[in-house]
mmCIF file of C-alpha atoms in Angstrom:
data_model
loop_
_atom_site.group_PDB
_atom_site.id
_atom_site.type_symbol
_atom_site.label_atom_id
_atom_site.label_comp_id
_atom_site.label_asym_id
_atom_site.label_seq_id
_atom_site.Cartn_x
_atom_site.Cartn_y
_atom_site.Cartn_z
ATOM 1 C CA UNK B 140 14.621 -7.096 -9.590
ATOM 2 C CA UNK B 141 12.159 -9.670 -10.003
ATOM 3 C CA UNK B 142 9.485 -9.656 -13.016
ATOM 4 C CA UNK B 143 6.130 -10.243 -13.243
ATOM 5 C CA UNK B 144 5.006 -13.853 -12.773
ATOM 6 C CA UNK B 145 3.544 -15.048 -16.287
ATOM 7 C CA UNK B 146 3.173 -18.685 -15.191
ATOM 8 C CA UNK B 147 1.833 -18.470 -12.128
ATOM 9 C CA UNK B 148 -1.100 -20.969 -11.071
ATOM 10 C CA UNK B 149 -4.329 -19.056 -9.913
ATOM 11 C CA UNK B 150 -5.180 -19.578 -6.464
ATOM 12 C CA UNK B 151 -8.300 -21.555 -5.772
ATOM 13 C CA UNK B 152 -10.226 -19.337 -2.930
ATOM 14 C CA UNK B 153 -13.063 -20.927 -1.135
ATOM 15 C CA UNK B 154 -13.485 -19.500 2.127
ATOM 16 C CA UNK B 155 -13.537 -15.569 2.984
ATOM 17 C CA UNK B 156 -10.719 -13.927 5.051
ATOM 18 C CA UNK B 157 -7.991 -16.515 3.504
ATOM 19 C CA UNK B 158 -4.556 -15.426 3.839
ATOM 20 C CA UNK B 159 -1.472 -16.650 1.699
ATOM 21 C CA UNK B 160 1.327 -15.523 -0.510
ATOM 22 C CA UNK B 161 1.869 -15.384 -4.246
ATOM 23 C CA UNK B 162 5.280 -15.753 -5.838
ATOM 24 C CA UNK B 163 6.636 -13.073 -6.839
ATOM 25 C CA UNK B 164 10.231 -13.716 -8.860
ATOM 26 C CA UNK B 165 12.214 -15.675 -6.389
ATOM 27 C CA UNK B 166 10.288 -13.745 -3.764
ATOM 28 C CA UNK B 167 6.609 -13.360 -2.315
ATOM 29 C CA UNK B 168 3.523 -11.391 -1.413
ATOM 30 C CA UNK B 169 1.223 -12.039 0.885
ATOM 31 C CA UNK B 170 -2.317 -11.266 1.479
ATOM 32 C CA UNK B 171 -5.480 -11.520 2.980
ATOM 33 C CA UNK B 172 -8.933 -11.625 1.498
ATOM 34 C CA UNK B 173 -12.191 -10.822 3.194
ATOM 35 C CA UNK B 174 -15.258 -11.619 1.389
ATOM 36 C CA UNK B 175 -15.978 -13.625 -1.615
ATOM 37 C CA UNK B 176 -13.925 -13.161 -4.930
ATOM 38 C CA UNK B 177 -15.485 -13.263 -7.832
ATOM 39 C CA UNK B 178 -18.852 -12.983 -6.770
ATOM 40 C CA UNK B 179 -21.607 -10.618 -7.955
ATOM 41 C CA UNK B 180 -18.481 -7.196 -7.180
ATOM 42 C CA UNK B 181 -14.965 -6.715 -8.117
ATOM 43 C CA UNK B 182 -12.482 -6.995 -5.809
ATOM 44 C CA UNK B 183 -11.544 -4.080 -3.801
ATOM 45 C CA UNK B 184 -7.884 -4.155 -3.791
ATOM 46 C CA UNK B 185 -5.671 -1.987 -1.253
ATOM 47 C CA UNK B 186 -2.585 -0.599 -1.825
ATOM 48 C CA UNK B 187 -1.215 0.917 1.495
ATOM 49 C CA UNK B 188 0.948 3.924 1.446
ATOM 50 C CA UNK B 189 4.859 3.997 2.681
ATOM 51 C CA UNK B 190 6.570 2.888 0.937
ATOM 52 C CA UNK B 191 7.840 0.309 3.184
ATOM 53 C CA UNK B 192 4.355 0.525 5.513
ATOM 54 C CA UNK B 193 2.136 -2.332 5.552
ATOM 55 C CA UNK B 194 -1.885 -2.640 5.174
ATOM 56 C CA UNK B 195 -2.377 -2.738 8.787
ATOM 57 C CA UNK B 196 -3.250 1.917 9.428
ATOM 58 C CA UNK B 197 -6.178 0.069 6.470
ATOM 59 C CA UNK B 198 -7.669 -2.890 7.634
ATOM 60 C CA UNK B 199 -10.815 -1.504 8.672
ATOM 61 C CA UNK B 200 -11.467 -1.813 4.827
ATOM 62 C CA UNK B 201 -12.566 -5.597 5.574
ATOM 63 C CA UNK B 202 -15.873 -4.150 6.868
ATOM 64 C CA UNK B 203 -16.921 -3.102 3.372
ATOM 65 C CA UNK B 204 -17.171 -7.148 2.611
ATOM 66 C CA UNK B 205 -19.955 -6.793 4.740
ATOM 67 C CA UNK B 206 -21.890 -5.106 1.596
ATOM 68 C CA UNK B 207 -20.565 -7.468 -0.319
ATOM 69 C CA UNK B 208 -17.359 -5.664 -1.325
ATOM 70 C CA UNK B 209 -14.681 -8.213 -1.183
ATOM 71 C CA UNK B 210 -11.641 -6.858 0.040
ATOM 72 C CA UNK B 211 -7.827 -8.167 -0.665
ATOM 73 C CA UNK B 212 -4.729 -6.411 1.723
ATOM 74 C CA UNK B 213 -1.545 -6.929 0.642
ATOM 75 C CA UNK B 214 2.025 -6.082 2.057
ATOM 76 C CA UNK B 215 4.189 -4.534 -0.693
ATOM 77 C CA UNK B 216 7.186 -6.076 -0.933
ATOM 78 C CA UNK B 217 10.163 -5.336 1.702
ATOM 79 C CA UNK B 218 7.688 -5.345 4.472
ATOM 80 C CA UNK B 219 5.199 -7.054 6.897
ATOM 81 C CA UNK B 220 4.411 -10.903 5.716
ATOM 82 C CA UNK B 221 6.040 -10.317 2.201
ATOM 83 C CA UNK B 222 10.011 -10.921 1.946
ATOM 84 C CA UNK B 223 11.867 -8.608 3.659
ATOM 85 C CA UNK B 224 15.035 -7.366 1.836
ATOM 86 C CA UNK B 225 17.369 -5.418 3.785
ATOM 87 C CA UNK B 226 20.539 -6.063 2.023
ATOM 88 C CA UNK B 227 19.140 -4.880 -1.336
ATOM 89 C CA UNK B 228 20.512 -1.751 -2.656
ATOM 90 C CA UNK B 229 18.524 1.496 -3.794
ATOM 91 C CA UNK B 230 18.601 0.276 -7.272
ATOM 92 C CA UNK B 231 16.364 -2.718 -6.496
ATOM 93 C CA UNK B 232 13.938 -0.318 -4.956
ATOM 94 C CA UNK B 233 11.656 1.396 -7.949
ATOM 95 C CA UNK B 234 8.056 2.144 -9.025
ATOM 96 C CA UNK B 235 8.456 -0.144 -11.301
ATOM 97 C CA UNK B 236 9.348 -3.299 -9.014
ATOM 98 C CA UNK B 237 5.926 -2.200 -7.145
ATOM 99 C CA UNK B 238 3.939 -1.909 -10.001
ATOM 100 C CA UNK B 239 5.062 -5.083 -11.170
ATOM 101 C CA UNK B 240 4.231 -6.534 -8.098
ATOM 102 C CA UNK B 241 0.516 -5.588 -8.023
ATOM 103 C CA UNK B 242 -0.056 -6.666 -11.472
ATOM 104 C CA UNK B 243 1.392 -9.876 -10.523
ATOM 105 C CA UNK B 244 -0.955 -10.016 -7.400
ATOM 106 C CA UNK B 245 -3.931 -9.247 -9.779
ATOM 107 C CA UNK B 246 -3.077 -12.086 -11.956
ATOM 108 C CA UNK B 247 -1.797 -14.689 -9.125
ATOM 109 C CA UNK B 248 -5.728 -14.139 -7.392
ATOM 110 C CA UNK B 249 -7.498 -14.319 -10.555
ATOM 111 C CA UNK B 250 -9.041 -10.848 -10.168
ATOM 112 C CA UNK B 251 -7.087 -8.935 -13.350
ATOM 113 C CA UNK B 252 -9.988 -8.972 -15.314
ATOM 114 C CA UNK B 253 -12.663 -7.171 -12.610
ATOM 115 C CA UNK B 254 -10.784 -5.253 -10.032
ATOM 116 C CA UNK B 255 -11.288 -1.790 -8.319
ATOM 117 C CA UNK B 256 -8.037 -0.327 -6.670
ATOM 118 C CA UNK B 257 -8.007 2.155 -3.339
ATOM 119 C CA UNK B 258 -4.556 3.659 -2.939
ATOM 120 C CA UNK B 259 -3.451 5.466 0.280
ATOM 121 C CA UNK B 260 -0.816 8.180 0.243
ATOM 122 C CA UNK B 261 2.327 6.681 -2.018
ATOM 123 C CA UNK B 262 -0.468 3.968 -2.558
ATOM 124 C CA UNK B 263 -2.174 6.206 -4.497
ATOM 125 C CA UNK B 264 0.187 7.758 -6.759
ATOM 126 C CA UNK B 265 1.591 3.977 -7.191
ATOM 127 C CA UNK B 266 -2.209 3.183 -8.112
ATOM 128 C CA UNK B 267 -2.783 5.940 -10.325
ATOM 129 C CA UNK B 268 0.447 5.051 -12.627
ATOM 130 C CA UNK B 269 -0.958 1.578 -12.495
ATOM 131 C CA UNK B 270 -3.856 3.027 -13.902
ATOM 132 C CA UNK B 271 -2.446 5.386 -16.306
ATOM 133 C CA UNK B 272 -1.554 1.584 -18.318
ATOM 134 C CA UNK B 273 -5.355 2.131 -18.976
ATOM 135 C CA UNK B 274 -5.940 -1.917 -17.922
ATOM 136 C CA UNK B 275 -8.843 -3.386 -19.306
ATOM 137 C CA UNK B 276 -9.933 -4.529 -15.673
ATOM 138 C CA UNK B 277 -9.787 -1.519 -13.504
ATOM 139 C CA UNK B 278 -13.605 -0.559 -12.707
ATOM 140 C CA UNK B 279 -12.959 2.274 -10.781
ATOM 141 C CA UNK B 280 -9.763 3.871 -8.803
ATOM 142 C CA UNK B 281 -9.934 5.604 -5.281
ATOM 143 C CA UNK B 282 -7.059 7.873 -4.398
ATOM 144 C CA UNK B 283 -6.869 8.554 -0.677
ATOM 145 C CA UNK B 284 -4.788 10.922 0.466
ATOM 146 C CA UNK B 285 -2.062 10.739 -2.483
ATOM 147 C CA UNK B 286 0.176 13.512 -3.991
ATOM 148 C CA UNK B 287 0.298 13.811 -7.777
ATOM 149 C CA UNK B 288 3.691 14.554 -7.537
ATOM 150 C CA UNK B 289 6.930 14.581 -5.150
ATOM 151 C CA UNK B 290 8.482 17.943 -6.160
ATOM 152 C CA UNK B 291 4.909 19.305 -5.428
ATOM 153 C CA UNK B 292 4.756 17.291 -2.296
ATOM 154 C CA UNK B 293 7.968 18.933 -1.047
ATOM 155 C CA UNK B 294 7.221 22.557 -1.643
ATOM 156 C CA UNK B 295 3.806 22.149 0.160
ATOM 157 C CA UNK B 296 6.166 20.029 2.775
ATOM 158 C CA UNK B 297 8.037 23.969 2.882
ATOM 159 C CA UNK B 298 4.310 25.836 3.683
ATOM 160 C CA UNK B 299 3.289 23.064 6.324
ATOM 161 C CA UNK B 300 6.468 23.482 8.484
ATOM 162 C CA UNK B 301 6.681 27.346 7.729
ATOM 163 C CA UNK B 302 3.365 26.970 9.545
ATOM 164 C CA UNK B 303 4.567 24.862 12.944
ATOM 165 C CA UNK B 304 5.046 26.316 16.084
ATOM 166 C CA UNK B 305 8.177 29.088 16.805
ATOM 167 C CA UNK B 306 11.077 26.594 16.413
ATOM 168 C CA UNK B 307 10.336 23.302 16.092
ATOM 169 C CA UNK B 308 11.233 23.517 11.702
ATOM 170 C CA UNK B 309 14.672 25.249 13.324
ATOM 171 C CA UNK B 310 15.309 22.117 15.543
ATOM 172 C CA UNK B 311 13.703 19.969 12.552
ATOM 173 C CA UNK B 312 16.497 21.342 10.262
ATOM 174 C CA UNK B 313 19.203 21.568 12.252
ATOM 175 C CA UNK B 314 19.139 18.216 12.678
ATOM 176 C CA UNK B 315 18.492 17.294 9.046
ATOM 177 C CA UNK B 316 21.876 19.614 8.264
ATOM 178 C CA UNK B 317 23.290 17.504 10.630
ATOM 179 C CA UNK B 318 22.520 14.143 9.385
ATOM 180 C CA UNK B 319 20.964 13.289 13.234
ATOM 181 C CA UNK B 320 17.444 12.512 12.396
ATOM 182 C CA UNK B 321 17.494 9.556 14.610
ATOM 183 C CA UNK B 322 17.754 11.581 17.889
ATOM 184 C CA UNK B 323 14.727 11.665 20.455
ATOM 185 C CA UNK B 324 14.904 15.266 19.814
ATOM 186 C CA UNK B 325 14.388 15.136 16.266
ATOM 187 C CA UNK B 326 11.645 12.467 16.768
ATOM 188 C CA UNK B 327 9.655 14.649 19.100
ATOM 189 C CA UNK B 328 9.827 17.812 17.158
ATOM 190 C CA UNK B 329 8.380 15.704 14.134
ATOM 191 C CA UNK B 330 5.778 14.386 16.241
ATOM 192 C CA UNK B 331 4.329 18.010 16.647
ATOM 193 C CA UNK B 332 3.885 17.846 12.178
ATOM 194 C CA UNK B 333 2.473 14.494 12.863
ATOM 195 C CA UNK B 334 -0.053 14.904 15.230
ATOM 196 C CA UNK B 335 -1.324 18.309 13.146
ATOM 197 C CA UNK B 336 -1.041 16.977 9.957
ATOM 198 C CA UNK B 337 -0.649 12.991 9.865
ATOM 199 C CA UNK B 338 -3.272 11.711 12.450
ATOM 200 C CA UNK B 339 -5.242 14.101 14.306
ATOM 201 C CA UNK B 340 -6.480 11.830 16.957
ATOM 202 C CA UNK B 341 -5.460 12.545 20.365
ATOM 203 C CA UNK B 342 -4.778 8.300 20.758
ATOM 204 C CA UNK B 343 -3.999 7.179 17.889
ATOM 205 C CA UNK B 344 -4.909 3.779 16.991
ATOM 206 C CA UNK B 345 -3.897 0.204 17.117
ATOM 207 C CA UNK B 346 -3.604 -0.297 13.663
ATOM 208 C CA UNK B 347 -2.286 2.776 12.550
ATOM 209 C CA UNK B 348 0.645 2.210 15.569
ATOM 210 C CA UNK B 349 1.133 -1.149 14.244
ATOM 211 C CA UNK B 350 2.052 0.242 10.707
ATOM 212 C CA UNK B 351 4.515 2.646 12.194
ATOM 213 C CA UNK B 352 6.163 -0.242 14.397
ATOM 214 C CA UNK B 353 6.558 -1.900 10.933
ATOM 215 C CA UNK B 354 8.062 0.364 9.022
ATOM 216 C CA UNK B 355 10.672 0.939 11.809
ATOM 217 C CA UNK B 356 10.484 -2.563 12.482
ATOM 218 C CA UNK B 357 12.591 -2.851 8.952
ATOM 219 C CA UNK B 358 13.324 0.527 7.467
ATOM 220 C CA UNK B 359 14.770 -0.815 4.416
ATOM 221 C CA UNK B 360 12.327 0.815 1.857
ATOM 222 C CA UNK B 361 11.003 4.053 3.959
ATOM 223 C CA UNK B 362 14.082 5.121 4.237
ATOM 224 C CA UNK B 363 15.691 4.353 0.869
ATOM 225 C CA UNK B 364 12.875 5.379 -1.227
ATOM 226 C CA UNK B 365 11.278 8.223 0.966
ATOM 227 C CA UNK B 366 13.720 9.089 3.560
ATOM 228 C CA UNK B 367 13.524 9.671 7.406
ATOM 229 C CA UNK B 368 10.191 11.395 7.790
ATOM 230 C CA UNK B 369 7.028 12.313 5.620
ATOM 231 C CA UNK B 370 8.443 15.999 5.447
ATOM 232 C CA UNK B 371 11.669 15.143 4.333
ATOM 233 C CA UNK B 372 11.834 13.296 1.189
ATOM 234 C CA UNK B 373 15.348 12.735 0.412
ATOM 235 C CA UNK B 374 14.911 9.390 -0.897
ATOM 236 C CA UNK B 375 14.268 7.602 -4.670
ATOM 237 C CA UNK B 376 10.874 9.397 -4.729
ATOM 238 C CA UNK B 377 11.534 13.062 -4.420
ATOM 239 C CA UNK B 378 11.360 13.656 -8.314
ATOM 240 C CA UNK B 379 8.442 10.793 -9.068
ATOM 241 C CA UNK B 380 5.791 12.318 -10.698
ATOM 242 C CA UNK B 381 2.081 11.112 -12.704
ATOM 243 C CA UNK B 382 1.252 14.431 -13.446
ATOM 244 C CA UNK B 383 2.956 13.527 -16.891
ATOM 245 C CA UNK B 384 0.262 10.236 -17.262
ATOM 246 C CA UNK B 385 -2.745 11.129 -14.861
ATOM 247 C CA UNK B 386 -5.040 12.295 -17.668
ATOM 248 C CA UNK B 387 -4.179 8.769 -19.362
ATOM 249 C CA UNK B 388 -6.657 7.099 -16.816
ATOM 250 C CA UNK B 389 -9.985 6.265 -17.559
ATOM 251 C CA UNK B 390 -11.739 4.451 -15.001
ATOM 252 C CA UNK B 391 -13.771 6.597 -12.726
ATOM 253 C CA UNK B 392 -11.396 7.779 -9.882
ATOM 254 C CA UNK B 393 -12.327 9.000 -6.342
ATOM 255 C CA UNK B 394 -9.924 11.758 -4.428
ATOM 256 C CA UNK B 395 -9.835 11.830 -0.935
ATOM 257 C CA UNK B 396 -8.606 14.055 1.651
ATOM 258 C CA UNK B 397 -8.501 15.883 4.885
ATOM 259 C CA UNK B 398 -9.126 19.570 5.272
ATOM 260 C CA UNK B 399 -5.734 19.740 7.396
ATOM 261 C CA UNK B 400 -3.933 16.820 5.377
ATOM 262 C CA UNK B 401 -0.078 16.788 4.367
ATOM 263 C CA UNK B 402 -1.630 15.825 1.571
ATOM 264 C CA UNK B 403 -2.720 19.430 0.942
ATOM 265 C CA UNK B 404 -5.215 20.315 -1.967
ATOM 266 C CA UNK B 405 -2.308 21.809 -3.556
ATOM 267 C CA UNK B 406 -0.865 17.783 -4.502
ATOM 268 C CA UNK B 407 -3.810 16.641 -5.013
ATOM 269 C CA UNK B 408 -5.684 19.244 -7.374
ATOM 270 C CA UNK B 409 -3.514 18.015 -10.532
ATOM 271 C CA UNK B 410 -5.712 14.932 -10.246
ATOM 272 C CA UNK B 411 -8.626 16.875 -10.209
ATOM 273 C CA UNK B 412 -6.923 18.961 -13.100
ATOM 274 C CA UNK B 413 -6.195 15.763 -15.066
ATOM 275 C CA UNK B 414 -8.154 12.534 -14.747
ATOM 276 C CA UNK B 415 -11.557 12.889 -16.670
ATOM 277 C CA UNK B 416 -13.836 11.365 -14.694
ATOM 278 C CA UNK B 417 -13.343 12.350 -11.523
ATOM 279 C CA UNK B 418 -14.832 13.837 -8.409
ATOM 280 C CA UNK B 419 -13.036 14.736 -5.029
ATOM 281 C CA UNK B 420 -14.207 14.847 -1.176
ATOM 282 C CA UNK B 421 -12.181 16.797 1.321
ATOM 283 C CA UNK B 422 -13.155 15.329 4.765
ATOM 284 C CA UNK B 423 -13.331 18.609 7.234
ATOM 285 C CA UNK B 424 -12.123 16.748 10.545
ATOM 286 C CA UNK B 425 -9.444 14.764 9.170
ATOM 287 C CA UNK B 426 -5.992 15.126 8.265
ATOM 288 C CA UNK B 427 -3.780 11.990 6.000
ATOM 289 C CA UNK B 428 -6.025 8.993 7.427
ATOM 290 C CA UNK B 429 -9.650 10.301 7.973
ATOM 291 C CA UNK B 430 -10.536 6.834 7.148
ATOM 292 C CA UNK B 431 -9.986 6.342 10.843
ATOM 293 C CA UNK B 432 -10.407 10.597 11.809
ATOM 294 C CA UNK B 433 -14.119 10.131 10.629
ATOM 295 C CA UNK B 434 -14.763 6.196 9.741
ATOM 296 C CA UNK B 435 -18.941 6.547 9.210
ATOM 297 C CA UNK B 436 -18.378 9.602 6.891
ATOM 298 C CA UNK B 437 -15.907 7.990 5.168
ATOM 299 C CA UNK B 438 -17.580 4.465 4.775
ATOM 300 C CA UNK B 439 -20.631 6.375 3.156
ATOM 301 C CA UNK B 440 -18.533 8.150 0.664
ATOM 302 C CA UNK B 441 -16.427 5.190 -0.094
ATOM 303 C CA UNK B 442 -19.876 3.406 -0.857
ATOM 304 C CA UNK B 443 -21.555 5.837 -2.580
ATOM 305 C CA UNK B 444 -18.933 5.584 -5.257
ATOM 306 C CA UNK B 445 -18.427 1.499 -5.094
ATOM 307 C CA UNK B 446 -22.175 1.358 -5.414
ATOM 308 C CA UNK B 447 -22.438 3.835 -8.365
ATOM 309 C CA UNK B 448 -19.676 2.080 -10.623
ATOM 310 C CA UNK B 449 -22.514 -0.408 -12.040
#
């Protein structure tokens, strides 16, 4: 597994949306900036859910350089333009690689010292053990979308499909008994907890497709760390857990979620529970991505708290 970089030259950024990589062991990461860095705002750093997705389903996040937010994407390791490892084994594959990744992003931009973080889905609970290392740079933390914990995750997983139409969790679990998740039929009875509890919009974007043809594109990490669907955890995650660290973090955090979310309130709520300063926003239309189910509602929230972290 590689370590963190401790030698690593800073990157000189002059010109706003500048793309790259930053070494990363005997590996890389890349990103992509929009905006200024280190400018008047910290950075606005986003940590994209999976694992093994990319930052594409987020890169409607740029806009917010428009209010002088600079933004930085980055594709965790395994996936997108960051090295793709397919013959590594689960072992290789921990929190701890990923959270020793971002910190060596942080450093390699030059941003560890004035930094916020937005985490989506696994992005967040990554973000909020990031944060639980109380870093003296973190100005504020955003979790979108992100359970607190896996076990939780996995009994709410339990209510959600309880709740599906008559027989598609039968067909669902026959096929999981069965080891065939990879069938068509298995695929389109897990479309039905998608569309109801994933991505509520009856065409679902570009960008959000585009993640989903990347993690299938190279399913290395999804599947070894999650497992073959967002229901069905059977993967390196299913007993990860902050709810032992959350009320460790200090900078002011930001929940988010949808009213109909697979995120349910019910993974989320130990955050609430936990972190001091925090305050949540359950977005009524949306489901896991309402920055795209309801993109002006969310911008203004999103704001709201940038603007009020000083």
């Amino acid at each position: 597994m590689p370590s963190s970089v401790e030698s690593i030259e800073v990157i000189t950024l002059s010109l706003p949306g500048a793309k790259g990589t930053v070494p990363f062991g005997e590996h890389h990461t890349w990103y992509r900036i929009t905006g200024e860095l280190h400018a008047d705002r910290p950075a606005l750093v986003v940590v994209h859910g999976g694992p093994g997705a990319t930052h594409d389903s987020l890169i409607g996040l740029a806009s917010l350089a428009e209010d002088g937010w600079p933004v930085v994407h980055y594709d965790q390791i395994g996936n997108g333009g960051s090295s793709h490892l397919p013959e590594r084994s689960a072992d290789f594959w921990t929190v701890q690689l990923f959270l020793d990744e971002l910190d060596n992003l942080l450093r390699g931009l030059g941003i560890a010292d004035d930094y916020v973080l937005f985490g989506h889905s696994w992005g967040g609970i990554l973000s909020a053990k990031h944060a639980a290392a109380k870093p003296k740079g973190l100005r504020g933390l955003v979790l979108a979308d992100a359970p607190a914990s896996y076990p939780l995750w996995l009994q709410e997983m339990d209510v959600l499909r309880a709740q599906l139409p008559p027989g598609v969790d039968d067909i669902l679990r026959r096929h999981e008994a069965a080891g065939t998740t990879d069938t068509q039929e298995y695929l389109d009875a897990s479309m039905v907890f998608y569309n109801k509890h994933v991505c509520r919009l009856n065409c679902w974007p570009r960008e959000y497709l585009a993640t989903f043809m990347e993690v299938y594109n190279d399913p290395t990490v999804y599947f070894t760390m999650n497992g073959p669907t967002e229901f069905h955890v059977t993967g390196t995650l299913r007993d990860f857990s902050v709810t032992d660290c959350a009320a460790d973090i200090e900078a002011p955090t930001l929940l988010l979620s949808g009213r109909h979310d697979e995120a349910t309130e019910a993974v989320i709520q130990p955050y609430h529970d936990l972190v001091p300063d925090v305050r949540w926003e359950i977005f009524e239309e949306s489901s896991h991505v309402p920055h795209l189910e309801e993109p002006e509602h969310f911008r203004e929230v999103l704001l709201q708290f940038l603007k009020g972290l000083g």
